CSV table of C-alpha atoms and ligand atoms in Angstrom, one decimal:
chain,number,residue,atom,x,y,z
A,1,MET,CA,12.3,11.9,23.0
A,2,ARG,CA,11.2,9.8,26.0
A,3,ILE,CA,7.6,8.7,26.6
A,4,GLU,CA,6.6,10.2,30.0
A,5,ARG,CA,3.0,9.1,29.9
A,6,ALA,CA,0.5,7.3,27.7
A,7,THR,CA,-3.3,7.4,27.7
A,8,LEU,CA,-5.4,5.1,25.7
A,9,TYR,CA,-9.1,6.0,24.9
A,10,LEU,CA,-11.6,3.6,23.4
A,11,VAL,CA,-14.2,5.7,21.5
A,12,GLU,CA,-17.4,4.7,19.9
A,13,MET,CA,-18.3,6.9,16.9
A,14,PRO,CA,-21.7,6.5,15.3
A,15,LEU,CA,-21.5,6.3,11.5
A,16,VAL,CA,-23.8,8.5,9.4
A,17,ALA,CA,-25.1,5.3,7.7
A,18,PRO,CA,-24.5,1.6,8.3
A,19,PHE,CA,-21.4,0.3,6.3
A,20,VAL,CA,-22.1,-3.1,4.8
A,21,THR,CA,-19.4,-5.4,3.4
A,22,SER,CA,-19.0,-9.1,2.8
A,23,PHE,CA,-18.0,-9.3,6.5
A,24,GLY,CA,-21.3,-7.8,7.8
A,25,GLU,CA,-22.8,-4.5,8.9
A,26,GLN,CA,-21.1,-1.8,10.9
A,27,ARG,CA,-23.0,1.0,12.5
A,28,VAL,CA,-20.3,2.3,14.9
A,29,ARG,CA,-16.6,2.8,14.5
A,30,ARG,CA,-14.9,1.6,17.7
A,31,ALA,CA,-11.5,3.1,17.8
A,32,LEU,CA,-8.6,2.8,20.2
A,33,LEU,CA,-6.7,6.1,20.4
A,34,VAL,CA,-3.2,6.4,21.7
A,35,ALA,CA,-2.0,9.7,23.2
A,36,LEU,CA,1.8,9.8,24.0
A,37,GLU,CA,3.2,12.6,26.1
A,38,SER,CA,6.8,13.9,25.8
A,39,GLY,CA,8.4,17.2,26.5
A,40,GLY,CA,5.1,19.0,27.0
A,41,ARG,CA,3.6,17.7,23.7
A,42,THR,CA,1.0,15.1,23.0
A,43,GLY,CA,1.3,12.8,19.9
A,44,TRP,CA,-1.8,11.0,18.7
A,45,GLY,CA,-2.2,7.6,17.0
A,46,GLU,CA,-5.4,5.8,16.0
A,47,CYS,CA,-5.5,2.0,16.0
A,48,VAL,CA,-7.4,0.8,12.9
A,49,ALA,CA,-8.4,-2.6,14.4
A,50,GLY,CA,-12.1,-3.1,14.6
A,51,THR,CA,-14.6,-4.6,17.1
A,52,GLY,CA,-14.2,-8.1,15.9
A,53,PRO,CA,-11.5,-10.1,14.1
A,54,TRP,CA,-13.1,-10.0,10.6
A,55,TYR,CA,-10.9,-7.9,8.5
A,56,SER,CA,-7.8,-8.8,10.5
A,57,PRO,CA,-7.1,-11.1,13.5
A,58,GLU,CA,-6.6,-8.0,15.7
A,59,THR,CA,-9.4,-6.2,17.5
A,60,SER,CA,-9.4,-2.9,19.5
A,61,ASP,CA,-9.3,-5.0,22.7
A,62,THR,CA,-6.3,-7.2,21.6
A,63,ALA,CA,-4.5,-4.0,20.5
A,64,ARG,CA,-5.1,-2.4,23.9
A,65,HIS,CA,-3.7,-5.5,25.7
A,66,VAL,CA,-0.7,-5.6,23.5
A,67,ILE,CA,0.0,-1.9,23.7
A,68,LEU,CA,-0.3,-1.7,27.5
A,69,ASP,CA,1.4,-5.0,28.4
A,70,PHE,CA,4.0,-5.3,25.7
A,71,VAL,CA,4.6,-2.3,23.4
A,72,LEU,CA,4.8,0.5,26.1
A,73,PRO,CA,7.0,-1.6,28.4
A,74,LEU,CA,9.5,-1.9,25.6
A,75,LEU,CA,9.7,1.9,25.3
A,76,LYS,CA,10.1,2.4,29.1
A,77,GLY,CA,13.0,4.6,29.9
A,78,ARG,CA,14.2,4.6,26.2
A,79,GLU,CA,15.4,7.7,24.5
A,80,ILE,CA,14.0,7.6,20.9
A,81,GLY,CA,15.9,9.8,18.5
A,82,HIS,CA,13.6,9.2,15.5
A,83,PRO,CA,10.4,7.3,15.1
A,84,SER,CA,12.1,5.0,12.5
A,85,GLU,CA,13.8,3.4,15.5
A,86,PHE,CA,10.5,2.1,16.7
A,87,PRO,CA,10.1,-1.1,14.6
A,88,ALA,CA,13.4,-2.5,15.9
A,89,LEU,CA,12.4,-1.8,19.5
A,90,VAL,CA,9.1,-3.8,19.1
A,91,ALA,CA,10.5,-6.5,16.8
A,92,PRO,CA,10.4,-9.1,19.7
A,93,ILE,CA,6.6,-8.8,19.5
A,94,ARG,CA,5.3,-11.1,16.8
A,95,GLY,CA,2.4,-9.8,14.7
A,96,HIS,CA,0.0,-7.2,16.2
A,97,ALA,CA,0.7,-4.8,13.3
A,98,MET,CA,-2.2,-2.5,14.1
A,99,ALA,CA,-1.3,-2.2,17.8
A,100,LYS,CA,2.3,-1.3,16.9
A,101,ALA,CA,1.3,1.0,14.1
A,102,ALA,CA,-0.9,3.1,16.5
A,103,VAL,CA,2.0,3.7,18.8
A,104,GLU,CA,4.4,4.4,15.9
A,105,ALA,CA,1.9,7.0,14.5
A,106,ALA,CA,1.9,8.9,17.8
A,107,LEU,CA,5.7,8.9,17.8
A,108,TRP,CA,5.7,10.4,14.3
A,109,ASP,CA,3.2,13.0,15.3
A,110,LEU,CA,5.3,13.9,18.4
A,111,HIS,CA,8.5,14.0,16.3
A,112,ALA,CA,7.0,16.2,13.6
A,113,GLN,CA,5.6,18.6,16.2
A,114,ARG,CA,9.0,18.8,17.8
A,115,GLU,CA,10.6,19.6,14.4
A,116,GLY,CA,7.8,22.1,13.7
A,117,VAL,CA,7.0,20.4,10.3
A,118,PRO,CA,3.8,18.7,9.0
A,119,LEU,CA,3.9,14.9,9.1
A,120,ALA,CA,3.6,14.8,5.3
A,121,ALA,CA,6.8,16.8,4.8
A,122,LEU,CA,8.6,14.5,7.3
A,123,LEU,CA,7.6,11.5,5.3
A,124,GLY,CA,8.7,13.0,2.0
A,125,GLY,CA,5.2,13.9,0.7
A,126,THR,CA,5.1,16.1,-2.4
A,127,ARG,CA,1.4,16.9,-2.8
A,128,ASP,CA,-0.7,19.5,-1.0
A,129,ARG,CA,-4.0,17.8,-1.8
A,130,VAL,CA,-4.9,14.2,-2.8
A,131,PRO,CA,-7.8,12.9,-5.0
A,132,ALA,CA,-10.6,11.5,-2.9
A,133,GLY,CA,-12.5,8.3,-3.7
A,134,VAL,CA,-15.4,6.8,-1.8
A,135,SER,CA,-16.0,3.2,-0.7
A,136,VAL,CA,-19.7,2.4,-1.1
A,137,GLY,CA,-21.1,-0.5,1.0
A,138,ILE,CA,-23.5,-3.1,-0.1
A,139,GLN,CA,-27.0,-1.6,-0.3
A,140,PRO,CA,-30.5,-3.0,0.2
A,141,ASP,CA,-31.2,-2.9,-3.6
A,142,VAL,CA,-29.7,-1.7,-6.9
A,143,GLU,CA,-31.8,1.5,-7.1
A,144,THR,CA,-30.6,2.6,-3.6
A,145,LEU,CA,-27.0,2.0,-4.7
A,146,VAL,CA,-27.4,4.0,-7.9
A,147,SER,CA,-28.8,6.9,-6.1
A,148,ARG,CA,-26.1,6.7,-3.4
A,149,VAL,CA,-23.4,6.7,-6.1
A,150,ALA,CA,-25.1,9.6,-7.9
A,151,GLY,CA,-25.0,11.6,-4.6
A,152,TYR,CA,-21.2,11.0,-4.3
A,153,VAL,CA,-20.5,11.7,-7.9
A,154,GLY,CA,-22.5,15.0,-7.5
A,155,GLU,CA,-20.2,15.8,-4.5
A,156,GLY,CA,-17.2,15.4,-6.7
A,157,TYR,CA,-15.6,12.1,-5.7
A,158,ARG,CA,-12.9,11.1,-8.2
A,159,ARG,CA,-13.5,7.4,-8.0
A,160,VAL,CA,-16.2,5.1,-6.6
A,161,LYS,CA,-15.4,1.7,-5.1
A,162,LEU,CA,-18.3,-0.7,-4.8
A,163,LYS,CA,-18.2,-3.4,-2.2
A,164,VAL,CA,-19.2,-6.7,-3.8
A,165,LYS,CA,-19.9,-10.3,-2.7
A,166,PRO,CA,-21.4,-13.4,-4.4
A,167,GLY,CA,-25.0,-12.4,-5.1
A,168,TRP,CA,-24.2,-8.7,-5.1
A,169,ASP,CA,-21.9,-8.1,-8.0
A,170,LEU,CA,-22.8,-8.1,-11.7
A,171,GLU,CA,-26.2,-6.6,-11.4
A,172,PRO,CA,-25.2,-3.6,-9.3
A,173,LEU,CA,-22.1,-3.1,-11.4
A,174,ALA,CA,-24.1,-3.1,-14.6
A,175,ALA,CA,-26.5,-0.6,-13.2
A,176,VAL,CA,-23.8,1.8,-12.0
A,177,ARG,CA,-21.8,1.5,-15.2
A,178,GLU,CA,-24.9,2.1,-17.3
A,179,ARG,CA,-25.7,5.3,-15.4
A,180,PHE,CA,-22.0,6.5,-15.2
A,181,PRO,CA,-20.2,5.2,-18.3
A,182,ASP,CA,-17.0,7.2,-17.7
A,183,LEU,CA,-16.8,7.1,-13.9
A,184,PRO,CA,-13.5,5.7,-12.5
A,185,LEU,CA,-14.9,2.6,-10.8
A,186,SER,CA,-13.4,-0.3,-8.8
A,187,VAL,CA,-14.7,-3.2,-6.7
A,188,ASP,CA,-13.6,-4.6,-3.3
A,189,ALA,CA,-14.7,-8.2,-2.4
A,190,ASN,CA,-13.0,-8.3,1.0
A,191,ALA,CA,-12.0,-11.9,0.3
A,192,ALA,CA,-15.5,-13.2,-0.5
A,193,TYR,CA,-14.7,-15.3,-3.6
A,194,ALA,CA,-12.8,-18.6,-4.3
A,195,LEU,CA,-10.5,-19.4,-7.1
A,196,ALA,CA,-13.3,-21.7,-8.4
A,197,ASP,CA,-15.3,-18.5,-9.1
A,198,ALA,CA,-12.7,-17.5,-11.7
A,199,ALA,CA,-15.1,-17.8,-14.7
A,200,HIS,CA,-17.6,-15.6,-12.8
A,201,LEU,CA,-15.0,-13.0,-11.8
A,202,ARG,CA,-13.9,-12.8,-15.5
A,203,GLU,CA,-17.3,-11.2,-16.1
A,204,PHE,CA,-16.0,-8.2,-14.2
A,205,ASP,CA,-13.7,-7.4,-17.1
A,206,ARG,CA,-16.6,-5.9,-19.2
A,207,PHE,CA,-17.1,-3.0,-16.8
A,208,GLY,CA,-13.8,-1.2,-17.4
A,209,LEU,CA,-12.8,-1.3,-13.7
A,210,LEU,CA,-9.6,0.3,-12.4
A,211,MET,CA,-9.1,-2.8,-10.3
A,212,VAL,CA,-10.6,-5.7,-8.4
A,213,GLU,CA,-9.5,-5.5,-4.8
A,214,GLN,CA,-8.9,-8.6,-2.7
A,215,PRO,CA,-11.2,-11.1,-4.4
A,216,LEU,CA,-9.8,-14.2,-2.6
A,217,ALA,CA,-8.8,-15.3,0.9
A,218,HIS,CA,-6.4,-13.0,2.9
A,219,ASP,CA,-3.6,-15.6,2.9
A,220,ASP,CA,-3.9,-16.9,-0.7
A,221,LEU,CA,-1.2,-15.2,-2.7
A,222,VAL,CA,-0.8,-18.1,-5.1
A,223,GLY,CA,-4.6,-18.2,-5.8
A,224,HIS,CA,-4.5,-14.5,-6.6
A,225,ALA,CA,-1.5,-15.1,-9.0
A,226,GLN,CA,-3.6,-17.7,-10.7
A,227,LEU,CA,-6.7,-15.6,-10.9
A,228,ALA,CA,-4.6,-12.6,-12.2
A,229,GLU,CA,-3.8,-14.8,-15.3
A,230,ALA,CA,-7.5,-15.2,-16.0
A,231,LEU,CA,-8.6,-11.5,-15.7
A,232,ARG,CA,-7.8,-8.5,-17.8
A,233,THR,CA,-8.7,-6.2,-14.9
A,234,PRO,CA,-5.7,-5.6,-12.6
A,235,LEU,CA,-5.9,-7.2,-9.2
A,236,CYS,CA,-5.2,-5.1,-6.1
A,237,LEU,CA,-4.4,-6.6,-2.7
A,238,ASP,CA,-5.5,-5.2,0.6
A,239,GLU,CA,-6.0,-7.8,3.4
A,240,SER,CA,-3.1,-10.0,2.0
A,241,ILE,CA,-0.4,-7.3,2.4
A,242,THR,CA,0.5,-7.5,6.1
A,243,SER,CA,4.1,-6.5,5.8
A,244,PRO,CA,6.7,-5.1,3.3
A,245,GLY,CA,7.9,-8.7,2.9
A,246,ARG,CA,4.5,-9.8,1.9
A,247,ALA,CA,4.2,-6.9,-0.6
A,248,TRP,CA,7.4,-8.1,-2.2
A,249,GLU,CA,6.2,-11.7,-2.3
A,250,ALA,CA,2.9,-10.7,-3.9
A,251,LEU,CA,4.6,-8.7,-6.6
A,252,GLU,CA,7.2,-11.5,-7.2
A,253,LEU,CA,4.3,-14.0,-7.6
A,254,GLY,CA,2.3,-11.7,-9.9
A,255,ALA,CA,-0.6,-11.8,-7.3
A,256,CYS,CA,-1.4,-8.2,-7.9
A,257,ARG,CA,-0.5,-5.2,-10.0
A,258,ILE,CA,-1.7,-2.5,-7.6
A,259,LEU,CA,-1.2,-2.2,-3.8
A,260,ASN,CA,-3.7,-0.7,-1.3
A,261,VAL,CA,-1.5,0.7,1.5
A,262,LYS,CA,-2.9,0.9,5.0
A,263,GLN,CA,-0.3,1.8,7.7
A,264,GLY,CA,-2.2,-0.2,10.4
A,265,ARG,CA,-2.2,-3.4,8.4
A,266,LEU,CA,1.4,-3.0,7.4
A,267,GLY,CA,2.6,-2.3,11.0
A,268,GLY,CA,3.3,1.4,10.9
A,269,LEU,CA,4.6,4.3,8.9
A,270,SER,CA,8.2,2.9,8.6
A,271,ALA,CA,6.7,-0.1,6.9
A,272,VAL,CA,4.7,2.2,4.6
A,273,LEU,CA,7.9,3.9,3.6
A,274,GLU,CA,9.5,0.5,2.8
A,275,VAL,CA,6.6,-0.5,0.6
A,276,HIS,CA,6.7,2.9,-1.1
A,277,GLU,CA,10.3,2.4,-2.0
A,278,LEU,CA,9.6,-1.1,-3.3
A,279,ALA,CA,6.7,0.1,-5.4
A,280,GLN,CA,8.7,3.0,-6.8
A,281,GLU,CA,11.5,0.6,-7.9
A,282,ARG,CA,9.0,-1.6,-9.6
A,283,GLY,CA,6.7,1.0,-11.0
A,284,VAL,CA,3.7,-0.3,-9.0
A,285,PRO,CA,0.9,2.2,-8.4
A,286,LEU,CA,-0.1,2.7,-4.8
A,287,TRP,CA,-3.2,4.2,-3.2
A,288,CYS,CA,-4.1,4.8,0.4
A,289,GLY,CA,-6.9,2.6,1.8
A,290,GLY,CA,-9.1,3.5,4.7
A,291,MET,CA,-10.6,1.9,7.8
A,292,LEU,CA,-13.4,4.4,8.5
A,293,GLU,CA,-10.9,6.4,10.6
A,294,THR,CA,-11.7,9.4,12.8
A,295,GLY,CA,-9.9,12.6,11.8
A,296,ILE,CA,-6.8,11.5,13.6
A,297,GLY,CA,-6.3,8.5,11.3
A,298,ARG,CA,-7.5,10.4,8.3
A,299,ALA,CA,-4.9,13.2,8.8
A,300,LEU,CA,-2.2,10.5,8.9
A,301,ASN,CA,-3.7,8.8,5.7
A,302,ALA,CA,-3.6,12.2,3.9
A,303,ALA,CA,0.1,12.5,4.8
A,304,VAL,CA,0.7,9.0,3.4
A,305,ALA,CA,-1.2,9.7,0.2
A,306,SER,CA,0.9,12.8,-0.4
A,307,LEU,CA,4.0,10.6,-1.1
A,308,PRO,CA,5.0,10.6,-4.8
A,309,GLY,CA,4.2,6.9,-5.4
A,310,PHE,CA,0.6,7.3,-4.4
A,311,THR,CA,-0.9,7.9,-7.9
A,312,LEU,CA,-4.5,6.5,-7.7
A,313,PRO,CA,-7.5,8.0,-5.9
A,314,HIS,CA,-7.7,7.0,-2.2
A,315,ASP,CA,-10.3,5.8,0.2
A,316,ILE,CA,-9.9,9.1,2.0
A,317,SER,CA,-13.3,10.7,1.9
A,318,ALA,CA,-14.7,13.9,3.5
A,319,THR,CA,-15.5,13.7,7.2
A,320,ASP,CA,-19.2,14.0,6.6
A,321,ARG,CA,-19.2,10.7,4.6
A,322,TYR,CA,-18.4,8.9,7.9
A,323,TYR,CA,-19.4,11.1,10.9
A,324,ARG,CA,-21.7,13.9,11.7
A,325,GLU,CA,-19.2,15.2,14.3
A,326,ASP,CA,-15.6,14.1,14.5
A,327,ILE,CA,-13.2,14.2,17.5
A,328,ALA,CA,-10.5,15.9,15.4
A,329,THR,CA,-11.0,19.4,13.9
A,330,PRO,CA,-11.2,20.9,11.4
A,331,PRO,CA,-13.3,18.4,9.4
A,332,PHE,CA,-11.9,17.2,6.1
A,333,ARG,CA,-13.9,18.7,3.2
A,334,LEU,CA,-14.1,17.8,-0.4
A,335,GLU,CA,-12.6,20.6,-2.6
A,336,ASP,CA,-12.9,19.9,-6.3
A,337,GLY,CA,-12.8,16.1,-5.5
A,338,HIS,CA,-9.7,16.4,-3.4
A,339,ILE,CA,-8.8,16.4,0.3
A,340,ARG,CA,-6.2,18.9,1.5
A,341,VAL,CA,-3.1,17.5,3.2
A,342,PRO,CA,-2.8,19.2,6.7
A,343,THR,CA,0.0,21.8,6.8
A,344,ARG,CA,0.3,22.5,10.5
A,345,PRO,CA,3.1,20.7,12.5
A,346,GLY,CA,2.6,17.1,13.3
A,347,LEU,CA,-0.7,15.4,12.2
A,348,GLY,CA,-2.0,18.9,11.7
A,349,VAL,CA,-5.4,18.4,13.3
A,350,GLU,CA,-6.7,19.3,16.8
A,351,VAL,CA,-8.2,16.7,19.1
A,352,ASP,CA,-11.4,18.2,20.6
A,353,LEU,CA,-11.1,17.0,24.2
A,354,ALA,CA,-14.7,17.7,25.1
A,355,ARG,CA,-15.8,15.5,22.1
A,356,LEU,CA,-13.3,12.9,23.0
A,357,GLN,CA,-14.8,12.7,26.5
A,358,ARG,CA,-18.2,12.4,25.0
A,359,TYR,CA,-17.4,9.5,22.7
A,360,ALA,CA,-15.0,7.7,25.0
A,361,VAL,CA,-16.3,4.5,26.6
A,362,ALA,CA,-13.1,3.5,28.4
A,363,MET,CA,-9.7,5.0,29.2
A,364,TRP,CA,-6.4,3.6,30.4
A,365,ALA,CA,-3.4,5.6,31.8
A,366,TRP,CA,0.2,4.3,31.7
A,367,ARG,CA,3.3,5.7,33.2
A,368,PRO,CA,6.9,4.3,32.9
A,369,ARG,CA,7.1,3.6,36.6
A,370,GLY,CA,3.5,2.9,37.8
A,371,GLY,CA,2.6,0.3,35.1
A,372,THR,CA,-1.0,0.0,34.1
A,373,ASP,CA,-3.6,1.9,35.9
A,374,ASP,CA,-7.1,0.9,34.7
A,375,GLU,CA,-9.5,3.8,34.9
A,376,GLY,CA,-12.0,2.0,32.6
B,1,OSB,O1,-11.5,-3.3,2.7
B,1,OSB,O2,-10.9,-1.3,2.3
B,1,OSB,C1,-11.5,-2.1,3.0
B,1,OSB,C2,-13.4,-0.2,5.8
B,1,OSB,C3,-13.1,-1.0,6.9
B,1,OSB,C4,-12.3,-2.2,6.7
B,1,OSB,C5,-11.9,-2.5,5.4
B,1,OSB,C6,-12.1,-1.7,4.3
B,1,OSB,C7,-12.9,-0.5,4.5
B,1,OSB,C8,-13.3,0.4,3.4
B,1,OSB,C9,-13.7,1.8,3.8
B,1,OSB,O3,-13.5,0.0,2.3
B,1,OSB,C10,-12.7,2.8,3.3
B,1,OSB,C11,-12.8,4.1,4.0
B,1,OSB,O4,-12.3,4.3,5.1
B,1,OSB,O5,-13.4,5.0,3.4
B,2,MG,MG1,-10.3,-3.4,0.9
């Protein structure tokens, strides 16, 4: 396939409730969407970068710049036989994993559509539905948290992940654990602690958690390896795992026993397949993380989670946990605590163009010849 035209949309999607983490509060998901056209088809990719460089150094604006000025020019005039050729084409661009991943996602969607197969099948997925977990942000108080969690448990979520930070950890955990003694439970600190907090973090061991996600700094693999020695609860890394090579380093060092896989952070679906292979060889359990994606990104995550090595519940929740109305249809619903993996060709969801226009705040068109044409 040859890319005949690309359109980037910046959308602002209001969340059903503010999402609070150790980074701060988020009320809107700002997403950069990539539409690639080839042979009468459109492939879609969602860039997971956020408004500010808090979770990752990338933002939706840096991604737009890198995609328009560096990634797309490298694809100009190229015949791409298979999306797995993409990483080598963009290898000259250092970093910018989320920008690259969004374009690679659209190529996989195009390729799967052309082959007439669902993306999950193209990747080697083996499940038709995947267990849904829910990531619960920091709440104003413990009672509010417990009632939120009770709501999600009532809806059928298979695992609850609590966001924690210094000052919001043992007390909320004790309250949730007391109310739900058997609930599969984990915590995510988004890098809010230091190795000097090891004695405090050891207190987490008494709650029977599935894992502690990213307690220390994003670039501190050695610190995580040292902390892992002190805790009984397995560590899981998220922010730290920025490439398949980093995943290998983390496992070699003993910095974690579980990996949170996000295609955007890893630099694309090809990188996900590499990490999947590595984890299979080593018997390391995987699960698919989330970045409050719209239905476009969620459809892709469901395909990723259908791979055989993804054995723990995912941060793939029903659409209504994030948005009242999504730009992709149909919405993802919880069925017996699971999300169905789309079965139609490609991503398997439809982008509602009227809604896209409604939520879009800027748009850029690109053609192989004309270069960048700013319609923002
Ligand atoms: O750390 O896993 C995280 C959302 C945005 C950025 C980082 C993270 C998250 C979540 C939400 O935890 C997961 C979801 O999309 O449901
Ligand atoms: Mg995380």
